[in-house]
Each structure stands twice: as structure tokens, then as C-alpha cells.
Short mmCIF file of C-alpha atoms in Angstrom, two decimals:
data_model
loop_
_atom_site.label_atom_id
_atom_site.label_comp_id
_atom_site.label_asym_id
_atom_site.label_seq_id
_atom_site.Cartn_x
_atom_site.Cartn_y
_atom_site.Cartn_z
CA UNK A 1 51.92 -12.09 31.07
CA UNK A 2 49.06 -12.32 29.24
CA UNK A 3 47.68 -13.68 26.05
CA UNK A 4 46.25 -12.81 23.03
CA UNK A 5 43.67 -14.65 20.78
CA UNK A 6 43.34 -14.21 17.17
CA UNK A 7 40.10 -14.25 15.20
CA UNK A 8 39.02 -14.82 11.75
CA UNK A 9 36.60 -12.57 10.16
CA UNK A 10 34.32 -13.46 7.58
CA UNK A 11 35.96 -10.94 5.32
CA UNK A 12 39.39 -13.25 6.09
CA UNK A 13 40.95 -10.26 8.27
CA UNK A 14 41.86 -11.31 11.29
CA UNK A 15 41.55 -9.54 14.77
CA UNK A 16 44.02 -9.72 17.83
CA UNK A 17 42.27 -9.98 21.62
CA UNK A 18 44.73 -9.11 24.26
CA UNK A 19 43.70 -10.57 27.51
CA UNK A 20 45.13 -10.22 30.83
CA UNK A 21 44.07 -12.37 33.85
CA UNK A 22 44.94 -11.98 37.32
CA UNK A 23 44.47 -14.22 40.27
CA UNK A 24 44.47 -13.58 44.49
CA UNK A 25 44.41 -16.84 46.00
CA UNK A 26 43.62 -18.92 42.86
CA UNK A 27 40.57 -16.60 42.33
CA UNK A 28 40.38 -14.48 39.56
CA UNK A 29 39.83 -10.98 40.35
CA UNK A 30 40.46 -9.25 37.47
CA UNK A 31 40.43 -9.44 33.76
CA UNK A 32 41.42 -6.40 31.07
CA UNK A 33 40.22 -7.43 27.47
CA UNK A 34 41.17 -5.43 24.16
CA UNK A 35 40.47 -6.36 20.47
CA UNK A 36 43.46 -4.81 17.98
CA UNK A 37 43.66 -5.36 13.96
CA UNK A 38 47.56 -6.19 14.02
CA UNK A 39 49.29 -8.17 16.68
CA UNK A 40 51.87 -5.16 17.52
CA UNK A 41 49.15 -2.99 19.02
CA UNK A 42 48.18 -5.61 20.89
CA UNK A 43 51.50 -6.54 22.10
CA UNK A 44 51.79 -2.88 23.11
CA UNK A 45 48.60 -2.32 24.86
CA UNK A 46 49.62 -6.13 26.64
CA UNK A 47 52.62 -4.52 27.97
CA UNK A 48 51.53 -1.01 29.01
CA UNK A 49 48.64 -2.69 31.24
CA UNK A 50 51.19 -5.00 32.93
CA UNK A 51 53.22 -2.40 34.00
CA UNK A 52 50.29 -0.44 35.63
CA UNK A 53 49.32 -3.69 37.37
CA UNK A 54 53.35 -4.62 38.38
CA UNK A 55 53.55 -0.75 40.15
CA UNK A 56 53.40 -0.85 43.72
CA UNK A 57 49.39 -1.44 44.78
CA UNK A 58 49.11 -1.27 40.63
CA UNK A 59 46.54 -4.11 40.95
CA UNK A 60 44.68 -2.43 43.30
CA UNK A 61 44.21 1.07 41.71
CA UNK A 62 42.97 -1.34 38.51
CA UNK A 63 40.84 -3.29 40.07
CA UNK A 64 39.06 0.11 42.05
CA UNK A 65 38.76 1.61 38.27
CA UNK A 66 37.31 -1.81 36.87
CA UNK A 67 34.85 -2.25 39.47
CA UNK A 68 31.92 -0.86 37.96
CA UNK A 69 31.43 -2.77 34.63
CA UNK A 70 31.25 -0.27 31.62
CA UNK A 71 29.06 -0.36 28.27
CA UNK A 72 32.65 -1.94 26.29
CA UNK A 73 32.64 -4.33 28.80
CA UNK A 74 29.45 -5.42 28.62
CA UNK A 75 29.45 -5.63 25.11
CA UNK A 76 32.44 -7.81 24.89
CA UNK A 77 30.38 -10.09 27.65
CA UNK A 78 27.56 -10.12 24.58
CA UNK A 79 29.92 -10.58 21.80
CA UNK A 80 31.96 -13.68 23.66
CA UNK A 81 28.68 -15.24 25.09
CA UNK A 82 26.90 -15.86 21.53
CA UNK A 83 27.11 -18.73 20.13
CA UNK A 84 27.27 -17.87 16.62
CA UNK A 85 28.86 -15.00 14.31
CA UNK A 86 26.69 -11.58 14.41
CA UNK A 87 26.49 -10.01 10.64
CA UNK A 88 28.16 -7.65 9.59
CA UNK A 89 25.98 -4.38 10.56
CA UNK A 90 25.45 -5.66 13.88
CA UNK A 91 29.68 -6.51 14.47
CA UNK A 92 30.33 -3.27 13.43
CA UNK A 93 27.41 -1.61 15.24
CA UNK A 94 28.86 -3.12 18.43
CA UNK A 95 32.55 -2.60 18.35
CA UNK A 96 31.70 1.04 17.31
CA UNK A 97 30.00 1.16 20.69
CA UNK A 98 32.41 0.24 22.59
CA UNK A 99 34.81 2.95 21.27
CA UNK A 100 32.91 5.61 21.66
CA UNK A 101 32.91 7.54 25.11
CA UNK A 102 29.92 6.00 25.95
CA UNK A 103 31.59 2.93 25.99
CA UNK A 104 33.20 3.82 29.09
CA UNK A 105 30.30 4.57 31.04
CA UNK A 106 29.47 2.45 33.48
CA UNK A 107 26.36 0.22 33.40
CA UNK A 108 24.94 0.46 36.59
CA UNK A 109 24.58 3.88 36.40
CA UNK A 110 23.64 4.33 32.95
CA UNK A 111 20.35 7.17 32.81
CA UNK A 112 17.80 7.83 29.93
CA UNK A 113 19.65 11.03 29.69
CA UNK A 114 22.63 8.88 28.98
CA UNK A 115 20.62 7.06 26.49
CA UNK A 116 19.45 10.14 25.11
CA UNK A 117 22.79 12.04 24.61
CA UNK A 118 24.30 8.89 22.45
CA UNK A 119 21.53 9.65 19.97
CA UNK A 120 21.74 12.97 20.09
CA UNK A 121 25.82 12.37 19.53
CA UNK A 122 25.52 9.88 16.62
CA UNK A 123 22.84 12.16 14.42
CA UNK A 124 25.39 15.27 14.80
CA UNK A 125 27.87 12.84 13.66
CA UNK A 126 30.76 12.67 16.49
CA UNK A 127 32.77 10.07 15.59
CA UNK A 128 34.52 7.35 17.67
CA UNK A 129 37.94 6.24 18.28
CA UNK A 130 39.64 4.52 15.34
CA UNK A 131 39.88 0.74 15.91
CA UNK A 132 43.67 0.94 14.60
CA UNK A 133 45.37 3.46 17.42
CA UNK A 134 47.66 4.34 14.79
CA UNK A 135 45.05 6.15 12.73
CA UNK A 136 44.10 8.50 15.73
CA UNK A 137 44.53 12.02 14.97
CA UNK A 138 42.34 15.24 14.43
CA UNK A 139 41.01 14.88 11.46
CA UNK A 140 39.54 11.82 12.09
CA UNK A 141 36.86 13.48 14.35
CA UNK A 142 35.49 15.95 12.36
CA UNK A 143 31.86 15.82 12.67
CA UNK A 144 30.30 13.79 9.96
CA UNK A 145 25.65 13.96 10.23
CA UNK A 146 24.08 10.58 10.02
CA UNK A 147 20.37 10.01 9.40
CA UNK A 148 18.23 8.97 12.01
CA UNK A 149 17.63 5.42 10.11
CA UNK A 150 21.63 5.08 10.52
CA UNK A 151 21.06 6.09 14.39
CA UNK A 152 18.13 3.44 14.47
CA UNK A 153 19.98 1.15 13.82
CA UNK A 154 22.94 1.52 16.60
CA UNK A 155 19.98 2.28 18.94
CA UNK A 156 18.46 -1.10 18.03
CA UNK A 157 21.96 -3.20 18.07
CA UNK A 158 21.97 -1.55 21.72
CA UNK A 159 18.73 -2.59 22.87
CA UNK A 160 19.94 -6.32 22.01
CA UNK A 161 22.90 -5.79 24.44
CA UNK A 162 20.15 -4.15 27.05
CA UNK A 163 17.65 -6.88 27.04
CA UNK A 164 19.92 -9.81 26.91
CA UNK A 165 23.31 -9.01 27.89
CA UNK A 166 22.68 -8.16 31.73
CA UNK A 167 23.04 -12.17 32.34
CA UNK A 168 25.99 -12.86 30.63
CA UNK A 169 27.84 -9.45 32.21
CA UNK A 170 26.84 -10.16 35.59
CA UNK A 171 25.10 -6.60 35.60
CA UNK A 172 21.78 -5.48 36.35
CA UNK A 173 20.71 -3.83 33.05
CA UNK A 174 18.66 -0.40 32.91
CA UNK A 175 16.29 -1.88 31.04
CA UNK A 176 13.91 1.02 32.12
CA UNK A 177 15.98 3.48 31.20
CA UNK A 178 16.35 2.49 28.35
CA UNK A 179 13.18 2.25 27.28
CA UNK A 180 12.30 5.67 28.43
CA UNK A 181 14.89 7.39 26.50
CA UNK A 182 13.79 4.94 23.33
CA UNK A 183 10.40 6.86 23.83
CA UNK A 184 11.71 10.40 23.80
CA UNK A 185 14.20 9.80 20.60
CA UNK A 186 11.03 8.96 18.81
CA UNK A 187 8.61 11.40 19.90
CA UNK A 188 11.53 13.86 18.88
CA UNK A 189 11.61 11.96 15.76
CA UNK A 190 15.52 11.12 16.35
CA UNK A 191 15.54 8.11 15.22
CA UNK A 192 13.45 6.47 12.28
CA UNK A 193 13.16 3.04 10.97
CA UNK A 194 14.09 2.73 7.11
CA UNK A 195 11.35 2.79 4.46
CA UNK A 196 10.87 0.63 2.13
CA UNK A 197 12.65 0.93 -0.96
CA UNK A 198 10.88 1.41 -4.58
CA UNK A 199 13.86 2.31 -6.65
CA UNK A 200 14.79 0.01 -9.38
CA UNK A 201 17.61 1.02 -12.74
CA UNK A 202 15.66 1.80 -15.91
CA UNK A 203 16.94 0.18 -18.70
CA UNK A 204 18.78 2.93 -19.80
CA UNK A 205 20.23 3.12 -16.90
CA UNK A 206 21.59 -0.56 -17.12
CA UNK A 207 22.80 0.10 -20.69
CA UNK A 208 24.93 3.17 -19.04
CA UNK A 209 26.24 0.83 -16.29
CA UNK A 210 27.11 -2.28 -18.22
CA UNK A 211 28.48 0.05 -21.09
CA UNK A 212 30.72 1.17 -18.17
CA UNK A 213 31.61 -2.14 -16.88
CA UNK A 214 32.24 -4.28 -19.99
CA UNK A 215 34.50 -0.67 -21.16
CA UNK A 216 36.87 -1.17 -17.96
CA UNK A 217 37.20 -4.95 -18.38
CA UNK A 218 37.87 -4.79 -21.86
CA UNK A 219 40.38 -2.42 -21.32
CA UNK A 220 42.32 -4.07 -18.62
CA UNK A 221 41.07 -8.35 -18.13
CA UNK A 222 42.59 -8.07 -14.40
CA UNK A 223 39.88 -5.79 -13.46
CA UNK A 224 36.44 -7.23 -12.08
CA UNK A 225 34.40 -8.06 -14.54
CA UNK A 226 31.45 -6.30 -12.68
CA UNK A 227 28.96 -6.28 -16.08
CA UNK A 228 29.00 -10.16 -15.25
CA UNK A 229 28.24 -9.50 -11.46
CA UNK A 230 25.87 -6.87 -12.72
CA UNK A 231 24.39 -9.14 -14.71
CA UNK A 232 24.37 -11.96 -12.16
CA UNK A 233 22.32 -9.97 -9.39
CA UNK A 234 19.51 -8.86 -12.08
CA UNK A 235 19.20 -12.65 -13.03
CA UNK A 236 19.92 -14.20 -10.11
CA UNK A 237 18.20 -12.06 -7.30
CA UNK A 238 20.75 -12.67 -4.68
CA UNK A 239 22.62 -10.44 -2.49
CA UNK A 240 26.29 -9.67 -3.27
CA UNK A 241 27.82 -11.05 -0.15
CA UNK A 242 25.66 -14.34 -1.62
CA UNK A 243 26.66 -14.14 -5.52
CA UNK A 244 30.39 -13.45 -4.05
CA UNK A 245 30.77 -16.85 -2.16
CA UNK A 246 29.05 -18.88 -4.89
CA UNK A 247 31.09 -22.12 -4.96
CA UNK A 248 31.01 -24.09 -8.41
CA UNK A 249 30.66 -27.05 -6.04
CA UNK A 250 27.05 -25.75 -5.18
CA UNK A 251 25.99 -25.29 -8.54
CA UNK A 252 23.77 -27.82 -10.09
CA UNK A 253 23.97 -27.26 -14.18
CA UNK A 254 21.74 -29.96 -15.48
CA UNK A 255 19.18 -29.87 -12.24
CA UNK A 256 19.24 -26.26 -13.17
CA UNK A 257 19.76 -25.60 -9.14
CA UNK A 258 22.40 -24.05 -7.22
CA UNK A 259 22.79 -24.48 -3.20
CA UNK A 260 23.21 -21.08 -1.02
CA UNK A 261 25.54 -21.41 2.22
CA UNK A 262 24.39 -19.53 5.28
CA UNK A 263 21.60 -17.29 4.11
CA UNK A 264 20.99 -14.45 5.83
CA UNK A 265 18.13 -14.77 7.79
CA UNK A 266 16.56 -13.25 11.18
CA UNK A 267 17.06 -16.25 12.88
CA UNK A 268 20.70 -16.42 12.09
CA UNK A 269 22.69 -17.34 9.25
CA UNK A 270 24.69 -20.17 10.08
CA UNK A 271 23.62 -23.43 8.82
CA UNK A 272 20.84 -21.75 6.94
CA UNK A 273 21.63 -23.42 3.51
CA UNK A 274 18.83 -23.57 0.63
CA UNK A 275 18.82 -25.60 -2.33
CA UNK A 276 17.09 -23.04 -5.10
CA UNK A 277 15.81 -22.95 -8.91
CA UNK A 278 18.18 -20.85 -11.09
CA UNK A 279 16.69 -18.76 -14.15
CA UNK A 280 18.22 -19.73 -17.87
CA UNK A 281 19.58 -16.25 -18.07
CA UNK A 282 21.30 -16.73 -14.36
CA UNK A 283 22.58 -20.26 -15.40
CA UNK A 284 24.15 -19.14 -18.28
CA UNK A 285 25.80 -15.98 -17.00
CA UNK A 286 26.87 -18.65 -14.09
CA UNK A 287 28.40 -20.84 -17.00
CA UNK A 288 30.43 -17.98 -18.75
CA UNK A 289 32.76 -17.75 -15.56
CA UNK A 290 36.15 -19.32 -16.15
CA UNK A 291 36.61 -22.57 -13.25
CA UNK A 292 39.45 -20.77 -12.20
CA UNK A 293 39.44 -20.58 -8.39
CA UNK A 294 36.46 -22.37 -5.95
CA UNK A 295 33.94 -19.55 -6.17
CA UNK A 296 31.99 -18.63 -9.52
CA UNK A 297 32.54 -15.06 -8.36
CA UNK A 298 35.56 -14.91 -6.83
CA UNK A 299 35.67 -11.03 -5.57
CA UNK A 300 34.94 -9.43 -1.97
CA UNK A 301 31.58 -7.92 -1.76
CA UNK A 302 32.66 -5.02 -0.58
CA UNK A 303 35.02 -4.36 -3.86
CA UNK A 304 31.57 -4.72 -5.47
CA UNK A 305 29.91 -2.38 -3.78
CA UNK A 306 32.60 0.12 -3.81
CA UNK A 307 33.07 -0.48 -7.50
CA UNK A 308 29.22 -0.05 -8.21
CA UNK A 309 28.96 3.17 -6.11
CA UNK A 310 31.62 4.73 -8.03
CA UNK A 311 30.15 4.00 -11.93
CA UNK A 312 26.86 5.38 -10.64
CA UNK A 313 28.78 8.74 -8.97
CA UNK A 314 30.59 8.72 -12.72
CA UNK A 315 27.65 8.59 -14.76
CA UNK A 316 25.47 10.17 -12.72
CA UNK A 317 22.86 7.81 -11.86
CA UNK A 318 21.28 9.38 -8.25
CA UNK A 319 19.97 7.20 -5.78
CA UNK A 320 20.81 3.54 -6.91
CA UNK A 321 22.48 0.69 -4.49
CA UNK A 322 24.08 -2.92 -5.83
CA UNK A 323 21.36 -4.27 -3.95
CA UNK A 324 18.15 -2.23 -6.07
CA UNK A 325 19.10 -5.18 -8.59
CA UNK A 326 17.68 -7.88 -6.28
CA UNK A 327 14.41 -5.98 -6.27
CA UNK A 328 14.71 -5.14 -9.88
CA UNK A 329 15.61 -8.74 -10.32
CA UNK A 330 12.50 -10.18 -8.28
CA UNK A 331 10.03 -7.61 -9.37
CA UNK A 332 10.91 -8.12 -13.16
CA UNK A 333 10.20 -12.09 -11.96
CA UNK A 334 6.42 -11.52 -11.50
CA UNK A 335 6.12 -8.92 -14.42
CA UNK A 336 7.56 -12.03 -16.79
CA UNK A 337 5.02 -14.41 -15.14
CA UNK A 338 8.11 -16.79 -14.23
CA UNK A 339 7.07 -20.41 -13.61
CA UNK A 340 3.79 -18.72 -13.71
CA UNK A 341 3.99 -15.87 -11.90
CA UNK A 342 3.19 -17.60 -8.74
CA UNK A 343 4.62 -16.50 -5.31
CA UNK A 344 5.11 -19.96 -4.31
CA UNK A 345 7.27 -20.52 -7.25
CA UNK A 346 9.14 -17.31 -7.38
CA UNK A 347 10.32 -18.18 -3.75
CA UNK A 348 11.80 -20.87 -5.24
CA UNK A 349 14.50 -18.97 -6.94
CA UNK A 350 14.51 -16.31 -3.61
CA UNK A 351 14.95 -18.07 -1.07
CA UNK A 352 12.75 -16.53 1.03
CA UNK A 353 10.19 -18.21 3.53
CA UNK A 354 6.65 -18.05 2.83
CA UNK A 355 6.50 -15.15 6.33
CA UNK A 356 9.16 -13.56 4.85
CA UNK A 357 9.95 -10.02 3.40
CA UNK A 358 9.26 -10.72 -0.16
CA UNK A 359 6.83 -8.50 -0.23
CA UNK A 360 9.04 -5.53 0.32
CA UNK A 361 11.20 -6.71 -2.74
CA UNK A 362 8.11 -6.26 -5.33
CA UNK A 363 7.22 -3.05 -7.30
CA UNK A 364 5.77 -4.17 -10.67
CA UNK A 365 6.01 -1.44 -13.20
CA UNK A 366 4.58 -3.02 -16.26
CA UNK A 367 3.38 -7.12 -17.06
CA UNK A 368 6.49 -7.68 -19.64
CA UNK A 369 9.75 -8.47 -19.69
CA UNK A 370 11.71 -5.24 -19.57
CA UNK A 371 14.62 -6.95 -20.34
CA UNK A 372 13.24 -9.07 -23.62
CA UNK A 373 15.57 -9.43 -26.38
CA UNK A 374 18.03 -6.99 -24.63
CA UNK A 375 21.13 -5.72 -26.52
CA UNK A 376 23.11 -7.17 -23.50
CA UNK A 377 22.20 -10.80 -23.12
CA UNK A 378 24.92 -11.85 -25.89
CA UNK A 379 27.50 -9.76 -23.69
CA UNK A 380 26.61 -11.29 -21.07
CA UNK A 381 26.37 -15.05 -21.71
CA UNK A 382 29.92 -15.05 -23.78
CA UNK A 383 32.63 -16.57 -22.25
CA UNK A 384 35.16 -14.51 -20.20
#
């Protein structure tokens, strides 16, 4: 029988790994892998795959249909040989992967036509597998366009498992291949990288949102109170997965500093804590939370996101994502000359390296404050 592991996310969902060993002569010659989000699936997928094996020359017929490693494979070889947790686009980018038919292909024999066709598969917008079996049915794969930016992306998640992955799957990567069909996607302008974003919320556009917000909480206090979070991201200049796991512990009131776990950062995120300045607005918004659990904002980012994409869709405000605030937020920084304007300085309440993308965060509209004796501040800075 085999086993089956269970992982934490860094949501706090947990995933099941069903994994099924099997020895000849103390050696093992084969091993069946399988990553479920409840236990029961991956019970039942445990059991189906023993019978196969317990058939008469079941092992055999197996081991003939394993022998040349696939892509899902592989990528479970890249996922289990890291040593720390991929983010979030990347996880998902991978395990999306595997369950598409592509996954099943097998390495070794992998073309730039192969290549080509999963490009060509994720712009028209075929759709994978579910990860929960029990979701599978037809509706689920009606076609649904992506951009090529979103197809950029998978393509460069692959080319991670390409480059590096060959060692750890014991597989000699088509590394040429690869590249080849890379070439032709972006001479056929298939896949694109993002552009940099300019798009920051007027004022008006705040006063629609928070009016919005502060409505809903008011209405019902066991809602988020997303004009604080709002207001938090514009005075802060963090991400939301950042403001989300806040802990009070890491907030410095009198030192006017607060400590950031696990930044994001191209080099990885784990262990990448800073120590940064926080704005007077930011501290006080920080101080109006209620100590009532470990975090200052004690909500999944995703809620936040999901919650902030609706009130725009309701109020009609085109084109704006949670995280335009952070560029609002550090853009509005220089305009207001904070700590004098400086770049040095402003990375001080960033976080960002000197090399870093700062840049990419800054679209000054006017030298003021936009934001100077706003109708909002009072709002925001009372007590919840």
C-alpha cells in the first residue's frame, strides 16, 4: 500500500500526495505520484493504481507505460527538488502544466512543434483538467482566450523546468527545442511580456471606492473593512499578500517602523525580512485596527482582491487592480517630497533594493500632495 503526504499551503489549504513505491529485489523500480485537494480522492486514486499493479503482469504493463518520463513527471521532479516554496503564480503555473495534455507527453521526445502547439493551445484558451476530479465535466472546458502576457508567463515558468529540471528528473532536457519554438512564438508575436503599468485611481475615483467600502462596513461590522485596507495600501505601499500578514508583533509604534516577513523578491522570498520606515498616515491607519487576532489585517488576500474587483465592476471604474495603489502610493511619495523626495529615502518605506524595480512603480502626475487635507483621512484614522 502506499502513502500519502499532506502539505500546507501558504493560503492554509492543504494538499494530499498519493505515492506508491514498488521494489524488485530491494530496488525500486517504480514510483506513481499524484497531488489531490481532499484525502478521499487520494485514497481513491491510491487504490485504483494498486489494483492495476496487483493484476497478473500489472507491474509490468505500468512500468512499460512509465518508462518514458512525461512533462507531469518532470515537473513534480522540479517541484520536490527545490528547496524552498515557489510563489504563487509560479505553483499554479506548474501544477496547471502538469494537467494539461501536454503534461503527459513524454520528455525525451518533446519537439518545438510540441512547444509550439502548447502556446498556440493556451492563447485559444483550452483549459486543463480540474485539480478536484470531482469538478470534471463539460462545461468546465469551454474555451476561455488568454492574452499572450498570460501565455508568457506559463511559457516562462516552463523554461525554468527546461533549463534546470533535466538533473533532478534524470532526463535529458530539449533544451534546443525549446528554444527554437520560444523563437517562433515571438516572431508570431504569441507571446508578449507585460508592459509597464501607468494607471493610478483619481481622487474621485478613491472617494467612489471608499464611499463604497466604509457604506458596506457600516452596514454590516462582520464584513471587511476594505476602506481601511484601501486606505492601508495608498499609505503604506505594500502589496496585499504583505498588508494581509502584518503581525502587530512586527510593528514598531514609537520607532515609527514596522518589520516585513518574507518579501517577495527575485531571489526568493523566504527569509527575506526588512525592517522599514512607516508614513504618519500608514501608522495611524495601522493604529485604528482593533488587537483582536495576531495580524493587523487579519483577511486572505485573495478576499481582497476579489472584494476590490467587484466595487470597481459596481461603480464602474475600468481598468484598476488592488495593486495600482502601491504605485499610486509610491508615486504620490515623490510628488509630496517625502523625507525629501529622495530615492534613497523613499526605499526606505518600499522595501526595494537600490537595483530594484522602483522605477517601474513611479508616474508623477503633479509635485503636491493629491491627497492633502482629504475628506477621508478622519474616516480613516478613527477607530474600528
Amino acid at each position: 500500500m502506499g502513502t500519502i503526504m499532506t502539505r500546507k499551503k501558504k493560503d492554509g489549504s492543504q494538499s494530499f500526495t498519493a505515492v506508491i513505491r514498488k521494489k524488485q529485489k530491494g530496488k525500486v523500480v517504480l514510483t506513481l505520484t499524484e497531488t489531490f485537494q481532499n484525502q478521499r480522492s487520494a485514497q481513491r486514486w491510491m487504490k485504483q493504481r494498486e489494483r492495476e499493479l496487483n493484476a497478473p503482469n500489472g507491474l509490468e504493463r505500468v512500468m512499460a507505460k512509465t518508462a518514458n518520463k512525461t512533462w507531469s513527471d518532470a515537473i513534480e521532479d522540479y517541484i520536490g527538488a527545490a528547496r524552498e516554496k515557489f510563489g504563487k503564480t509560479k505553483s499554479a503555473n506548474l501544477t496547471y502544466l502538469q494537467r494539461l495534455d501536454f503534461g503527459k507527453l513524454a520528455v525525451e521526445e518533446t519537439t518545438d512543434h510540441d512547444f509550439f502547439k502548447l502556446a498556440q493551445d493556451l492563447l485559444r484558451g483550452v483549459q486543463a483538467c480540474p485539480s478536484d476530479k470531482e469538478k470534471d465535466c463539460p462545461e468546465h472546458y469551454a474555451l476561455k482566450p488568454r492574452l499572450p502576457q498570460t501565455v508568457q508567463s506559463y511559457m516562462a515558468t516552463l523554461s525554468a523546468v527546461v533549463t534546470y529540471g533535466g538533473t533532478s528528473s534524470k532526463v535529458e532536457m530539449p533544451i534546443g527545442e525549446f528554444h527554437k519554438a520560444i523563437a517562433s512564438l515571438k516572431h508570431h508575436k504569441l507571446v508578449k511580456r507585460s508592459e509597464k503599468r501607468t494607471r493610478r485611481p483619481t481622487v474621485e475615483e478613491m472617494n467612489r471606492l471608499l464611499s463604497h467600502f466604509h457604506a458596506n462596513y457600516t452596514a454590516d461590522q462582520r464584513r471587511v473593512p476594505m476602506h481601511k485596507i484601501v486606505g492601508a495600501a495608498i499609505t503604506l505601499a505594500h502589496r496585499q499578500a504583505d498588508l494581509c500578514k502584518l503581525k502587530w508583533n512586527d510593528v514598531d509604534e514609537g520607532a515609527m517602523k514596522l518589520t516585513l516577513r518574507d518579501m517577495k523578491s527575485p531571489k526568493g522570498s523566504a527569509g527575506n525580512d526588512k525592517e522599514l520606515w512607516v508614513t504618519d498616515e500608514g501608522m495611524k491607519i495601522i493604529q485604528s485596527m482593533p488587537h483582536r487576532k495576531d495580524r493587523v489585517f487579519p483577511y486572505h488576500s485573495d478576499t481582497v482582491s476579489r472584494l476590490f474587483t467587484q466595487a470597481c465592476e459596481i461603480l464602474g471604474i475600468e481598468d484598476l487592480r488592488f495593486h495600482d495603489l502601491r504605485h499610486d502610493a509610491i508615486s504620490r511619495f515623490f510628488e509630496m517630497d517625502l523625507e525629501g523626495g529622495t530615492r534613497d529615502k523613499i526605499l526606505k518605506f518600499t522595501g526595494h533594493t537600490p537595483d530594484g524595480s522602483l522605477s517601474r512603480y513611479i508616474n508623477i502626475e503633479h509635485k503636491s500632495d493629491k491627497y492633502k487635507n482629504w475628506e477621508w483621512w478622519p474616516i480613516l484614522f478613527a477607530s474600528l
